[in-house]
Short mmCIF file of C-alpha atoms in Angstrom, two decimals:
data_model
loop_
_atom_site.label_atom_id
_atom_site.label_comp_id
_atom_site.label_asym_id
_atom_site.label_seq_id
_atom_site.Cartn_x
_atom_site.Cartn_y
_atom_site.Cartn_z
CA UNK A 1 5.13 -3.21 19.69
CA UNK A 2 7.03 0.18 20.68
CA UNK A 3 9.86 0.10 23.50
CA UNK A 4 11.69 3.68 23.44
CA UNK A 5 15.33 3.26 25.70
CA UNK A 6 16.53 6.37 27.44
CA UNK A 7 16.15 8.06 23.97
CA UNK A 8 17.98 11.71 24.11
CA UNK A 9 17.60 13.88 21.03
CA UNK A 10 18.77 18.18 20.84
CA UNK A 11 18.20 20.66 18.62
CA UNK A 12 20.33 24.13 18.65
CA UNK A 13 18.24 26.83 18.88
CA UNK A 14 21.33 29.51 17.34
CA UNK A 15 24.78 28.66 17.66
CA UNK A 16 25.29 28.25 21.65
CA UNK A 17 21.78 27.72 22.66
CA UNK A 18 20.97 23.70 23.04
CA UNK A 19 16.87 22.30 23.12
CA UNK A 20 17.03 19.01 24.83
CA UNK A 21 13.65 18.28 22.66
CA UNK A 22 13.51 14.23 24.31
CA UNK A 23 15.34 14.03 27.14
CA UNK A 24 15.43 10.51 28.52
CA UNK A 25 12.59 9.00 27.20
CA UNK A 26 11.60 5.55 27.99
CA UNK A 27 8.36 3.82 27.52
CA UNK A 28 6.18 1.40 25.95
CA UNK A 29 3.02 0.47 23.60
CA UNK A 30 1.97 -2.54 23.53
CA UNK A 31 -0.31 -4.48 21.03
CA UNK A 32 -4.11 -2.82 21.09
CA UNK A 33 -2.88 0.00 23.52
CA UNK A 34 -4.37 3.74 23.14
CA UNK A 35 -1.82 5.63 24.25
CA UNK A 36 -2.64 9.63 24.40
CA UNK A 37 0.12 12.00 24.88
CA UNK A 38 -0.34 15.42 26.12
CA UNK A 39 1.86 18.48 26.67
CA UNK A 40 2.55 22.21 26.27
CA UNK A 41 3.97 23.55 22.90
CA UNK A 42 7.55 23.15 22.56
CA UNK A 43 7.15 19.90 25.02
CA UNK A 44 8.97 17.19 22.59
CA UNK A 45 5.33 15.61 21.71
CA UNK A 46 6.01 16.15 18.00
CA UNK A 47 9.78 15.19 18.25
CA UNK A 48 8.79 12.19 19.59
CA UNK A 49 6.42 11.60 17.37
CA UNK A 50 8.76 11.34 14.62
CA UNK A 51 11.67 9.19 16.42
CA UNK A 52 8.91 6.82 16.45
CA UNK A 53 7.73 7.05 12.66
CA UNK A 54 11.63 7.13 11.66
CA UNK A 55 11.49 10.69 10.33
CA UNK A 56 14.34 11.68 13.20
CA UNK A 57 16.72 9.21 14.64
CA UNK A 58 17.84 9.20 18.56
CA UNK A 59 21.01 11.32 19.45
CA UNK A 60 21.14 8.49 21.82
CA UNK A 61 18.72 5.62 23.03
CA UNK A 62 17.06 3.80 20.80
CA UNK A 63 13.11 3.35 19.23
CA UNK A 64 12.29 -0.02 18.49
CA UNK A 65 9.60 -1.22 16.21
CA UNK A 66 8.37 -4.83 16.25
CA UNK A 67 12.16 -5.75 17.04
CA UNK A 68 13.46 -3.36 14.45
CA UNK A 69 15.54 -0.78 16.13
CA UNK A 70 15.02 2.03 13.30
CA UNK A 71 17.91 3.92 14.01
CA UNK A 72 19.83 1.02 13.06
CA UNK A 73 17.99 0.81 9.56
CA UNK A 74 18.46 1.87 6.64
CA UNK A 75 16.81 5.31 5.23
CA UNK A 76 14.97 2.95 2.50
CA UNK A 77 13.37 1.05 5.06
CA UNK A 78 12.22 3.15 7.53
CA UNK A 79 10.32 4.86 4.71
CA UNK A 80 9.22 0.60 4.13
CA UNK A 81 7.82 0.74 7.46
CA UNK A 82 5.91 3.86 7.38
CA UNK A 83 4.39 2.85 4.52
CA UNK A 84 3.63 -0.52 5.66
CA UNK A 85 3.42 -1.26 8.96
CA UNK A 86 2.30 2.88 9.95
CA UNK A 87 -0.95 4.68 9.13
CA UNK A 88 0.38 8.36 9.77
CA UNK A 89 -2.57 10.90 10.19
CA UNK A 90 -1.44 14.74 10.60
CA UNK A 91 -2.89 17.67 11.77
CA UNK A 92 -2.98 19.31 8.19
CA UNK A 93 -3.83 16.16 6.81
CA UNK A 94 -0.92 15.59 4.49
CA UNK A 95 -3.55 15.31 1.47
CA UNK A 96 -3.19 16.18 -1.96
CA UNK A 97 -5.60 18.49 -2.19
CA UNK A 98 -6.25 18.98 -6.09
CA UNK A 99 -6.80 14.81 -6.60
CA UNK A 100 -10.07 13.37 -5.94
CA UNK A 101 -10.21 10.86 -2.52
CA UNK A 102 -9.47 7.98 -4.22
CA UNK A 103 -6.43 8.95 -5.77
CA UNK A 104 -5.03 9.95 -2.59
CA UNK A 105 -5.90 6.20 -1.25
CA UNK A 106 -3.90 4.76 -4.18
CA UNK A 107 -0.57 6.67 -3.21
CA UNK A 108 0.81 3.77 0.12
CA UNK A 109 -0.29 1.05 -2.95
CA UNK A 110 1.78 2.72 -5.69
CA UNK A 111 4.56 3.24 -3.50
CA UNK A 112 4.52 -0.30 -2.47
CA UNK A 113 4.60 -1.37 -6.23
CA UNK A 114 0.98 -2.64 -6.08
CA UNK A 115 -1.25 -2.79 -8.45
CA UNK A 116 -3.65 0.26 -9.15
CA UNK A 117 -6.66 -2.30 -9.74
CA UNK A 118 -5.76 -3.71 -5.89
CA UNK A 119 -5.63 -0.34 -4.74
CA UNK A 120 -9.02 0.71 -5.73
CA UNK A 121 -10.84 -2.62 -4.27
CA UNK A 122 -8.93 -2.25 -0.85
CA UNK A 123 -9.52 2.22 -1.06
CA UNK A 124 -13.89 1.71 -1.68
CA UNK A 125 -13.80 -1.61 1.43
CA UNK A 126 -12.19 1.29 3.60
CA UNK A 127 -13.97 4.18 2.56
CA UNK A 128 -17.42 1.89 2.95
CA UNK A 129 -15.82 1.04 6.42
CA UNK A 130 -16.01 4.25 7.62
CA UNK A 131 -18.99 5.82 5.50
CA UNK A 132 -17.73 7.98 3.56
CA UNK A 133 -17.86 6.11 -0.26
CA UNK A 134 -19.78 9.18 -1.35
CA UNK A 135 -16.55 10.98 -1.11
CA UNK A 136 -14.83 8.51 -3.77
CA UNK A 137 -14.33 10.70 -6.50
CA UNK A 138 -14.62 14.65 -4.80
CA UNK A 139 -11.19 16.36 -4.90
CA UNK A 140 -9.83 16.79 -1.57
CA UNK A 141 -10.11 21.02 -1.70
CA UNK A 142 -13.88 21.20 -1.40
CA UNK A 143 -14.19 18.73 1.22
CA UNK A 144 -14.76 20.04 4.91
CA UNK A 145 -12.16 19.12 7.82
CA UNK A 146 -14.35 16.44 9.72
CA UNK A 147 -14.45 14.53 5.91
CA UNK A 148 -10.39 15.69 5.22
CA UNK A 149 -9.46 13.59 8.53
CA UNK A 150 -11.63 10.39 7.74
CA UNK A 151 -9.95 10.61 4.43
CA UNK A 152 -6.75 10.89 5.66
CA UNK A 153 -7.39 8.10 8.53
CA UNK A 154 -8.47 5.73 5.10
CA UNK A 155 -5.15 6.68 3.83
CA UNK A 156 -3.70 5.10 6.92
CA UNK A 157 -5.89 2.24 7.28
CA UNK A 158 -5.09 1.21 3.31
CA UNK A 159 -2.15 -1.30 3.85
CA UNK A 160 -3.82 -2.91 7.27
CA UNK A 161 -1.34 -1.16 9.19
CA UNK A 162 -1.63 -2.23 13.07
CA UNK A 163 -0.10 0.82 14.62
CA UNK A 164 -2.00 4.20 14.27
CA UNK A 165 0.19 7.44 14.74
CA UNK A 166 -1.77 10.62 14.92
CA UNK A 167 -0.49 14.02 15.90
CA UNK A 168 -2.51 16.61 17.01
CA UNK A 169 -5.62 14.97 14.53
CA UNK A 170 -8.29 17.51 16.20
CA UNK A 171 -6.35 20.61 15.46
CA UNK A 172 -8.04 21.63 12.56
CA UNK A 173 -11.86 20.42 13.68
CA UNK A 174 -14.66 22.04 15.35
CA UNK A 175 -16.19 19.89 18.47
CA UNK A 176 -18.42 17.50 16.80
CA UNK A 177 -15.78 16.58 13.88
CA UNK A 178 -13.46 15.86 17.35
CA UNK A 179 -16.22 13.62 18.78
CA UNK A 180 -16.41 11.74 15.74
CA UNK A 181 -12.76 11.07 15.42
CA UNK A 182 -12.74 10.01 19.17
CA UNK A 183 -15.56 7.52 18.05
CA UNK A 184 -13.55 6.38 15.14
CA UNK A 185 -10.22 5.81 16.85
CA UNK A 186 -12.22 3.94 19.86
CA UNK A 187 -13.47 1.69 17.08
CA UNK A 188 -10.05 0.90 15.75
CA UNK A 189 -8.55 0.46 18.71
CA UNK A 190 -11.37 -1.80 19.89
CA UNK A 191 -11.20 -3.93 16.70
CA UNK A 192 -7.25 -4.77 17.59
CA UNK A 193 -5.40 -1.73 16.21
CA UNK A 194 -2.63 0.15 18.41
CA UNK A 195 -3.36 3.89 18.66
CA UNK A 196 -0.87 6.28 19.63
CA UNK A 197 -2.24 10.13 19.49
CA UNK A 198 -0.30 13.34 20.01
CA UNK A 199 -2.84 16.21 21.08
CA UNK A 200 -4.30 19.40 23.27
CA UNK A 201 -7.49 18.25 23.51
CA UNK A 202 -8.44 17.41 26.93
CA UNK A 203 -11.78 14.97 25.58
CA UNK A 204 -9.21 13.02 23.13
CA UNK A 205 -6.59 12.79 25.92
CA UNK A 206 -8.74 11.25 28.12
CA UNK A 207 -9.72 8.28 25.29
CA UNK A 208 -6.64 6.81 26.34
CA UNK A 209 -6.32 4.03 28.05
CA UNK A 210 -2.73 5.01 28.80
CA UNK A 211 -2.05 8.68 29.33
CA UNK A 212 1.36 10.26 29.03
CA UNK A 213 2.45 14.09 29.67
CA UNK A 214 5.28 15.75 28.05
CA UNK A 215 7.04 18.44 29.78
CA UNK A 216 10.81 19.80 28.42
CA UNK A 217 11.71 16.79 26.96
CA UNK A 218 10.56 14.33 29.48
CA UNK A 219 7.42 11.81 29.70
CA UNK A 220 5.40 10.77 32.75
CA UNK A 221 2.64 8.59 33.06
CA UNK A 222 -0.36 10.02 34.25
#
């Protein structure tokens, strides 16, 4: 599903100083992998992160998607295949927090030019999925962080994306919120979908059933 060649990318830190943020990366996720990647701040994790959603292209090397190398594609359809083919689930959620849930499910359908009477069918089989229909019509501000990530997780899960991208996803929950999400992503992942997770958190890292550590730019398999 993933193959990442020798992928180099560096940021300048002033004018003279160079961050070698990936620095030869190679590696690969296959179909119904977890894949946990861990790593001190400053590591690459994130940079990586986004190579792989399309958000950053390779200074050199190359990320490629299902056969799609997305460096090669265009702007308009990398954002395609985020939409599409990616449910994306951030540490701050990436939730617009003064519309209610379910407005917030309808945004990958509305992109995607789909109807809004589609959107709502697919948004209340997801949010029954993973028991949280009660949350339907609450705006996303007086919701706690355990509910904010399931939300944002439904937001992934709208367009029956196979490939999960999370980054850092525990950041902003106490220990049983964590344990749930662990639960939840072990479901997925069980149930065919490819999980790929960014994070500190030793219990989450160890979900994987292939581990990776970051260190200045370069991976290793653990």
């Amino acid at each position: 599903m993933i193959q990442l060649n020798h992928v180099y990318k560096t940021f300048f830190k002033g004018k003279d100083t160079e961050v070698h943020a990936l620095d030869d990366v190679t590696m690969t996720v296959k179909d119904g992998d977890f894949v946990t990647i861990t790593g001190p701040s400053g590591s690459g994790k994130s940079t990586l992160m986004r190579v792989v959603e399309g958000m950053e292209c390779a200074d050199q090397g190359n990320c490629i998607l299902n056969g799609i190398d997305l460096a090669k594609s265009s702007d308009k359809k990398r954002a395609e295949i985020r939409n599409q083919k990616m449910g994306i689930v951030l540490q701050d959620f990436g939730l617009f927090n003064d519309q209610t849930v379910k407005q917030n499910l309808q945004l990958p359908f509305l992109i995607a030019k789909r109807s809004i009477k589609s959107a709502n069918i697919r948004a209340q089989e997801i949010l029954e999925y993973l028991h949280i229909a009660e949350l339907t019509n609450r705006k996303v501000q007086t919701l706690s962080g355990g509910q904010k990530q399931r939300v944002a997780i439904a937001r992934g899960l709208m367009m029956d994306a196979n490939l999960i991208l999370a980054d850092e996803p525990t950041g902003a929950l106490d220990h049983k919120a964590t344990e749930q999400l662990i639960f939840l992503l072990k479901k997925l992942n069980k149930e065919g979908k490819t999980i790929v997770v960014v994070t500190h958190d030793m219990e989450m890292a160890r979900s994987g059933t292939k581990q990776f550590y970051m260190e200045d730019g370069k991976i290793f398999p653990l």
